[in-house]
Amino acid sequence: MTGVGILQGSALGLYAAAGAALAVADVRARRIPDRILLPALAAVLLLLAAAVAAGAWSGEPERSFAAWGAAVLGRTLGGAAAGLAALLAAALLGGGSGPIGGSGPIGGGDVKLAALVGAVLGHFGGWPALGAGFALGCGIAAVWALPGILRGRRSATIPFAPCLLLGSWIALAFALLGGRG
């Protein structure tokens, strides 16, 4: 395994471990703890940036920074920004709870989690994986909320972190099996 592979694998392992802890916390308490999320986001971004740097400095012509590194780093940071912006917009447009919105289902933890999910999906699968991961997460959330809605609950709130994370892993699996990244 190359240095790039070790760094990317470490990022995925950390993403899996932190994601599991965040999903459990969201299911139990309907909160996504910053003490887990923020260090995981920082560490994953650093590992992915280090993987880009290791690949760019490997001396392989197809992995020169201009040809490979800038694109992958752009996808990683762009994915984080796009995920954050998408959920922040949804929260501010009426779906948010806590300090960023009204009494809707999207909270600040979900918004920050979207940056982590976006960085991983952007790095490994680019924009198609990013779109698919978020669409799948929203679809899973809709299916999860459906029984409550059908029982006549006006607002069937559910923990969104497990849905978003499951959607991201499905999209990530397709991206990795397809050879992207």
Coordinates of N, CA and C in Angstrom, one line a residue:
M1 N 0.9 -1.2 0.0 CA 0.0 0.0 0.0 C 0.9 1.2 0.0
T2 N 0.6 2.2 -0.8 CA 1.4 3.4 -0.9 C 1.0 4.4 0.2
G3 N 1.8 5.4 0.3 CA 1.5 6.5 1.3 C 0.2 7.1 1.1
V4 N -0.2 7.3 -0.2 CA -1.5 7.8 -0.5 C -2.6 6.9 0.0
G5 N -2.5 5.6 -0.3 CA -3.5 4.7 0.2 C -3.6 4.6 1.7
I6 N -2.5 4.6 2.4 CA -2.5 4.6 3.8 C -3.2 5.8 4.4
L7 N -2.9 7.0 3.8 CA -3.6 8.2 4.3 C -5.1 8.2 4.0
Q8 N -5.4 7.8 2.8 CA -6.9 7.7 2.4 C -7.6 6.7 3.3
G9 N -6.9 5.5 3.5 CA -7.6 4.5 4.3 C -7.7 5.0 5.7
S10 N -6.8 5.7 6.2 CA -6.9 6.2 7.6 C -8.0 7.2 7.7
A11 N -8.2 8.1 6.7 CA -9.3 9.0 6.6 C -10.6 8.3 6.6
L12 N -10.7 7.2 5.8 CA -12.0 6.4 5.8 C -12.3 5.7 7.1
G13 N -11.2 5.2 7.7 CA -11.4 4.6 9.0 C -11.9 5.5 10.1
L14 N -11.3 6.7 10.1 CA -11.7 7.7 11.0 C -13.2 8.2 10.7
Y15 N -13.5 8.3 9.4 CA -14.8 8.7 9.0 C -15.8 7.6 9.5
A16 N -15.5 6.4 9.4 CA -16.4 5.3 9.8 C -16.6 5.3 11.3
A17 N -15.5 5.4 12.0 CA -15.6 5.4 13.5 C -16.3 6.6 14.0
A18 N -16.0 7.8 13.5 CA -16.7 9.0 14.0 C -18.1 9.0 13.5
G19 N -18.4 8.5 12.3 CA -19.8 8.5 11.8 C -20.6 7.5 12.7
A20 N -20.1 6.4 13.1 CA -20.8 5.5 13.9 C -21.2 6.1 15.3
A21 N -20.2 6.8 15.9 CA -20.4 7.5 17.1 C -21.4 8.6 17.0
L22 N -21.3 9.3 15.9 CA -22.3 10.5 15.7 C -23.7 10.0 15.4
A23 N -23.8 8.9 14.7 CA -25.1 8.3 14.4 C -25.8 7.8 15.7
V24 N -25.0 7.1 16.5 CA -25.6 6.6 17.8 C -26.0 7.8 18.6
A25 N -25.2 8.8 18.7 CA -25.5 10.0 19.6 C -26.8 10.7 19.1
D26 N -26.9 10.8 17.7 CA -28.1 11.4 17.2 C -29.3 10.6 17.4
V27 N -29.2 9.3 17.3 CA -30.4 8.5 17.6 C -30.8 8.5 19.1
R28 N -29.8 8.5 20.0 CA -30.1 8.5 21.4 C -30.6 9.9 21.9
A29 N -29.9 10.9 21.5 CA -30.1 12.2 22.2 C -30.6 13.3 21.2
R30 N -30.7 12.9 19.9 CA -31.1 13.9 18.9 C -30.1 15.1 18.9
R31 N -28.8 14.8 19.1 CA -27.8 15.8 19.1 C -26.5 15.1 18.5
I32 N -25.8 16.0 17.7 CA -24.5 15.5 17.2 C -23.4 16.3 17.9
P33 N -22.7 15.6 18.7 CA -21.7 16.3 19.6 C -20.5 16.9 18.9
D34 N -20.3 18.2 19.1 CA -19.1 18.9 18.5 C -17.8 18.2 18.9
R35 N -17.8 17.7 20.1 CA -16.5 17.1 20.7 C -16.1 15.9 19.8
I36 N -17.0 15.3 19.1 CA -16.6 14.2 18.2 C -16.5 14.8 16.8
L37 N -17.5 15.5 16.4 CA -17.6 16.0 15.0 C -16.4 16.9 14.5
L38 N -16.2 17.9 15.3 CA -15.2 18.9 14.9 C -13.7 18.3 14.8
P39 N -13.3 17.6 15.8 CA -12.0 16.9 15.6 C -11.9 15.9 14.4
A40 N -13.0 15.2 14.2 CA -13.1 14.3 13.1 C -13.0 15.0 11.8
L41 N -13.7 16.1 11.7 CA -13.7 16.9 10.4 C -12.3 17.4 10.2
A42 N -11.7 18.0 11.2 CA -10.3 18.5 11.0 C -9.3 17.4 10.6
A43 N -9.4 16.3 11.3 CA -8.5 15.2 11.1 C -8.7 14.6 9.7
V44 N -9.9 14.4 9.3 CA -10.2 13.8 8.0 C -9.7 14.8 6.9
L45 N -10.0 16.1 7.0 CA -9.5 17.0 6.0 C -7.9 17.0 6.0
L46 N -7.3 17.0 7.1 CA -5.8 16.9 7.1 C -5.3 15.6 6.5
L47 N -5.9 14.5 6.8 CA -5.5 13.2 6.2 C -5.7 13.2 4.7
L48 N -6.8 13.8 4.2 CA -7.1 13.8 2.8 C -6.1 14.8 2.1
A49 N -5.9 15.9 2.7 CA -4.9 16.9 2.1 C -3.5 16.3 2.1
A50 N -3.1 15.5 3.1 CA -1.8 14.9 3.1 C -1.8 13.8 2.0
A51 N -2.9 13.1 1.8 CA -2.9 12.1 0.7 C -2.7 12.8 -0.6
V52 N -3.3 13.9 -0.8 CA -3.1 14.7 -2.1 C -1.7 15.1 -2.2
A53 N -1.1 15.6 -1.1 CA 0.3 16.0 -1.2 C 1.2 14.8 -1.5
A54 N 1.0 13.7 -0.8 CA 1.8 12.5 -1.0 C 1.7 12.0 -2.5
G55 N 0.5 12.1 -3.0 CA 0.3 11.7 -4.4 C 1.0 12.7 -5.4
A56 N 0.9 13.9 -5.1 CA 1.5 15.0 -5.9 C 3.0 14.9 -5.9
W57 N 3.6 14.5 -4.8 CA 5.0 14.4 -4.7 C 5.6 13.1 -4.9
S58 N 4.8 12.2 -5.4 CA 5.3 10.8 -5.7 C 6.2 10.7 -6.9
G59 N 6.2 11.7 -7.7 CA 7.1 11.7 -8.9 C 6.5 11.0 -10.1
E60 N 5.3 10.5 -9.9 CA 4.6 9.9 -11.0 C 4.0 11.0 -11.9
P61 N 4.2 11.0 -13.2 CA 3.7 12.0 -14.1 C 2.1 12.2 -14.0
E62 N 1.4 11.1 -13.9 CA 0.0 11.2 -13.8 C -0.5 11.7 -12.5
R63 N 0.4 11.8 -11.5 CA 0.0 12.3 -10.2 C 0.6 13.6 -9.9
S64 N 1.0 14.4 -10.9 CA 1.6 15.7 -10.6 C 0.5 16.5 -10.0
F65 N 0.9 17.5 -9.2 CA 0.0 18.3 -8.5 C -1.0 19.1 -9.5
A66 N -0.4 19.6 -10.5 CA -1.2 20.3 -11.5 C -2.3 19.4 -12.1
A67 N -1.9 18.2 -12.4 CA -2.9 17.3 -13.1 C -3.8 16.5 -12.2
W68 N -3.3 16.2 -11.0 CA -4.1 15.3 -10.1 C -4.5 16.0 -8.8
G69 N -3.5 16.5 -8.1 CA -3.6 17.1 -6.8 C -4.6 18.2 -6.7
A70 N -4.5 19.2 -7.6 CA -5.4 20.3 -7.6 C -6.8 19.9 -7.7
A71 N -7.1 19.0 -8.6 CA -8.4 18.5 -8.9 C -9.0 17.8 -7.7
V72 N -8.2 16.9 -7.1 CA -8.7 16.1 -5.9 C -8.9 17.0 -4.7
L73 N -7.9 17.9 -4.5 CA -8.0 18.8 -3.4 C -9.2 19.8 -3.6
G74 N -9.4 20.2 -4.8 CA -10.6 21.0 -5.1 C -11.9 20.3 -4.8
R75 N -12.0 19.0 -5.2 CA -13.2 18.2 -5.0 C -13.4 18.0 -3.5
T76 N -12.3 17.8 -2.7 CA -12.4 17.6 -1.3 C -12.9 18.8 -0.6
L77 N -12.3 19.9 -0.8 CA -12.7 21.2 -0.2 C -14.0 21.7 -0.7
G78 N -14.2 21.5 -2.0 CA -15.5 21.9 -2.6 C -16.6 21.1 -2.1
G79 N -16.4 19.8 -1.9 CA -17.4 18.9 -1.4 C -17.8 19.3 0.0
A80 N -16.8 19.7 0.9 CA -17.1 20.1 2.2 C -17.9 21.4 2.2
A81 N -17.5 22.3 1.4 CA -18.2 23.6 1.3 C -19.6 23.4 0.7
A82 N -19.8 22.6 -0.3 CA -21.1 22.3 -0.9 C -22.0 21.7 0.1
G83 N -21.5 20.7 0.9 CA -22.3 20.0 1.9 C -22.8 21.0 2.9
L84 N -21.8 21.7 3.4 CA -22.2 22.7 4.5 C -23.2 23.7 4.0
A85 N -22.9 24.3 2.8 CA -23.8 25.3 2.2 C -25.2 24.7 2.0
A86 N -25.3 23.5 1.5 CA -26.6 22.9 1.2 C -27.5 22.7 2.4
L87 N -26.9 22.2 3.5 CA -27.7 22.0 4.7 C -27.9 23.3 5.5
L88 N -27.0 24.2 5.4 CA -27.2 25.5 6.0 C -28.3 26.2 5.3
A89 N -28.4 26.2 4.0 CA -29.5 26.8 3.3 C -30.8 26.2 3.7
A90 N -30.8 24.9 3.8 CA -32.1 24.2 4.1 C -32.5 24.6 5.6
A91 N -31.5 24.7 6.5 CA -31.8 25.0 7.8 C -32.3 26.5 7.9
L92 N -31.7 27.4 7.2 CA -32.1 28.8 7.2 C -33.5 29.0 6.5
L93 N -33.8 28.1 5.6 CA -35.1 28.3 4.9 C -36.2 27.6 5.6
G94 N -36.1 27.4 6.9 CA -37.2 26.9 7.7 C -37.1 25.5 8.2
G95 N -36.0 24.8 7.9 CA -35.9 23.5 8.4 C -35.0 23.3 9.6
G96 N -34.5 24.5 10.0 CA -33.5 24.4 11.1 C -34.0 24.5 12.5
S97 N -33.2 23.9 13.4 CA -33.6 24.0 14.8 C -32.4 24.6 15.5
G98 N -32.7 25.1 16.7 CA -31.6 25.7 17.5 C -31.3 27.1 17.0
P99 N -30.0 27.5 17.2 CA -29.7 28.9 16.9 C -29.7 29.3 15.4
I100 N -29.7 28.3 14.5 CA -29.6 28.6 13.1 C -31.0 28.7 12.4
G101 N -32.0 28.3 13.0 CA -33.3 28.3 12.3 C -34.5 28.2 13.2
G102 N -35.6 27.8 12.7 CA -36.8 27.7 13.4 C -36.9 26.4 14.2
S103 N -38.0 25.7 14.2 CA -38.2 24.5 15.0 C -38.2 23.3 14.1
G104 N -37.6 23.4 12.9 CA -37.6 22.2 12.0 C -36.5 21.2 12.4
P105 N -36.4 20.2 11.5 CA -35.6 19.0 11.8 C -34.1 19.2 11.6
I106 N -33.6 20.2 10.9 CA -32.2 20.3 10.6 C -31.5 21.2 11.6
G107 N -30.6 20.6 12.3 CA -29.9 21.3 13.4 C -28.5 21.7 12.9
G108 N -27.8 22.4 13.8 CA -26.4 22.8 13.5 C -25.5 21.7 13.4
G109 N -25.7 20.6 14.1 CA -24.9 19.4 14.0 C -25.0 18.8 12.6
D110 N -26.2 18.8 12.1 CA -26.4 18.2 10.8 C -25.7 19.0 9.7
V111 N -25.7 20.3 9.9 CA -25.0 21.2 9.0 C -23.5 21.0 9.0
K112 N -22.9 20.9 10.2 CA -21.5 20.6 10.3 C -21.2 19.2 9.8
L113 N -22.0 18.2 10.1 CA -21.8 16.9 9.6 C -21.8 16.8 8.1
A114 N -22.6 17.7 7.4 CA -22.6 17.7 6.0 C -21.3 18.1 5.4
A115 N -20.5 19.0 6.1 CA -19.2 19.3 5.6 C -18.3 18.1 5.7
L116 N -18.4 17.3 6.7 CA -17.5 16.1 6.8 C -17.9 15.1 5.7
V117 N -19.2 14.9 5.5 CA -19.7 14.0 4.5 C -19.3 14.5 3.1
G118 N -19.5 15.8 2.9 CA -19.1 16.4 1.6 C -17.6 16.3 1.3
A119 N -16.8 16.4 2.3 CA -15.3 16.3 2.0 C -15.0 14.9 1.6
V120 N -15.5 13.9 2.3 CA -15.2 12.5 2.0 C -15.8 12.1 0.6
L121 N -17.0 12.4 0.3 CA -17.6 12.1 -1.0 C -16.9 12.9 -2.1
G122 N -16.6 14.1 -1.9 CA -15.9 14.9 -2.9 C -14.6 14.3 -3.2
H123 N -13.8 14.0 -2.2 CA -12.5 13.4 -2.4 C -12.5 12.1 -3.2
F124 N -13.4 11.2 -2.8 CA -13.3 9.8 -3.3 C -14.2 9.7 -4.6
G125 N -15.2 10.5 -4.7 CA -16.1 10.3 -5.8 C -16.5 11.5 -6.6
G126 N -16.1 12.7 -6.2 CA -16.4 13.9 -6.9 C -17.8 14.3 -6.8
W127 N -18.2 15.2 -7.7 CA -19.6 15.8 -7.6 C -20.7 14.7 -7.8
P128 N -20.5 13.7 -8.7 CA -21.6 12.7 -8.8 C -21.8 12.0 -7.4
A129 N -20.8 11.6 -6.8 CA -20.9 10.9 -5.5 C -21.5 11.8 -4.4
L130 N -21.1 13.1 -4.5 CA -21.7 14.1 -3.5 C -23.2 14.2 -3.7
G131 N -23.6 14.4 -4.9 CA -25.0 14.5 -5.2 C -25.8 13.2 -4.8
A132 N -25.2 12.1 -5.2 CA -25.9 10.8 -4.9 C -26.0 10.6 -3.4
G133 N -24.9 10.9 -2.7 CA -24.9 10.6 -1.2 C -25.9 11.5 -0.5
F134 N -26.0 12.7 -0.8 CA -27.0 13.6 -0.2 C -28.4 13.2 -0.6
A135 N -28.6 12.9 -1.9 CA -29.9 12.5 -2.3 C -30.4 11.2 -1.6
L136 N -29.5 10.2 -1.5 CA -29.8 9.0 -0.8 C -30.1 9.2 0.7
G137 N -29.3 10.1 1.3 CA -29.5 10.4 2.7 C -30.9 11.0 2.9
C138 N -31.3 11.9 2.0 CA -32.6 12.5 2.2 C -33.7 11.5 1.9
G139 N -33.5 10.6 0.9 CA -34.4 9.6 0.6 C -34.6 8.6 1.8
I140 N -33.5 8.2 2.4 CA -33.6 7.4 3.6 C -34.3 8.0 4.7
A141 N -34.0 9.3 4.9 CA -34.7 10.1 6.0 C -36.2 10.2 5.7
A142 N -36.6 10.3 4.4 CA -38.0 10.4 4.1 C -38.7 9.1 4.4
V143 N -38.1 8.0 4.0 CA -38.6 6.7 4.3 C -38.8 6.4 5.8
W144 N -37.7 6.8 6.6 CA -37.8 6.7 8.0 C -38.9 7.5 8.6
A145 N -39.1 8.7 8.1 CA -40.2 9.6 8.7 C -41.6 9.2 8.2
L146 N -41.7 8.4 7.2 CA -43.0 8.1 6.6 C -44.0 7.5 7.6
P147 N -43.6 6.5 8.4 CA -44.6 5.9 9.4 C -45.2 6.9 10.3
G148 N -44.4 7.8 10.8 CA -44.9 8.9 11.7 C -45.8 9.8 11.0
I149 N -45.5 10.2 9.8 CA -46.4 11.0 9.0 C -47.7 10.3 8.7
L150 N -47.6 9.0 8.4 CA -48.9 8.3 8.1 C -49.7 8.1 9.3
R151 N -49.1 8.1 10.5 CA -49.9 8.0 11.7 C -50.5 9.4 12.1
G152 N -50.3 10.4 11.3 CA -50.9 11.7 11.5 C -50.1 12.6 12.3
R153 N -48.9 12.3 12.6 CA -48.0 13.3 13.3 C -47.7 14.4 12.4
R154 N -47.9 15.6 12.9 CA -47.7 16.8 12.0 C -46.3 16.9 11.5
S155 N -45.4 16.7 12.5 CA -44.0 16.8 12.1 C -43.3 15.6 12.7
A156 N -43.0 14.7 11.8 CA -42.3 13.4 12.2 C -40.8 13.7 12.2
T157 N -40.2 14.0 13.3 CA -38.8 14.3 13.3 C -38.0 13.0 13.5
I158 N -36.9 12.9 12.9 CA -36.0 11.7 12.9 C -34.6 12.2 13.1
P159 N -33.7 11.3 13.6 CA -32.3 11.7 13.6 C -31.8 11.6 12.1
F160 N -31.2 12.7 11.7 CA -30.8 12.8 10.3 C -29.4 12.3 10.0
A161 N -28.5 12.3 11.1 CA -27.1 11.8 10.9 C -27.1 10.4 10.4
P162 N -27.8 9.4 10.9 CA -27.7 8.1 10.4 C -28.1 8.0 8.9
C163 N -29.1 8.7 8.6 CA -29.6 8.7 7.2 C -28.5 9.3 6.2
L164 N -28.0 10.4 6.6 CA -27.0 11.1 5.8 C -25.7 10.2 5.7
L165 N -25.3 9.6 6.8 CA -24.1 8.8 6.8 C -24.3 7.5 6.0
L166 N -25.5 6.9 6.1 CA -25.8 5.7 5.3 C -25.8 6.0 3.8
G167 N -26.5 7.1 3.5 CA -26.5 7.5 2.1 C -25.1 7.8 1.5
S168 N -24.2 8.4 2.4 CA -22.8 8.6 2.0 C -22.1 7.4 1.7
W169 N -22.3 6.4 2.6 CA -21.5 5.1 2.4 C -22.0 4.3 1.2
I170 N -23.3 4.4 0.9 CA -23.7 3.8 -0.4 C -23.1 4.4 -1.6
A171 N -23.1 5.8 -1.6 CA -22.5 6.5 -2.7 C -21.0 6.3 -2.8
L172 N -20.4 6.2 -1.6 CA -19.0 6.0 -1.6 C -18.6 4.6 -2.1
A173 N -19.4 3.6 -1.7 CA -19.1 2.3 -2.2 C -19.2 2.2 -3.8
F174 N -20.2 2.9 -4.3 CA -20.3 2.9 -5.8 C -19.1 3.7 -6.4
A175 N -18.7 4.8 -5.8 CA -17.6 5.5 -6.3 C -16.3 4.7 -6.2
L176 N -16.1 4.1 -5.1 CA -14.8 3.3 -5.0 C -14.8 2.1 -5.9
L177 N -16.0 1.4 -6.0 CA -16.0 0.2 -6.9 C -16.0 0.6 -8.3
G178 N -16.3 1.9 -8.6 CA -16.3 2.4 -10.0 C -14.9 2.8 -10.4
G179 N -14.0 2.9 -9.4 CA -12.6 3.3 -9.7 C -12.3 4.8 -9.7
R180 N -13.3 5.6 -9.2 CA -13.1 7.0 -9.2 C -12.2 7.4 -8.0
G181 N -11.4 8.4 -8.2 CA -10.7 9.0 -7.1 C -9.2 8.7 -7.0

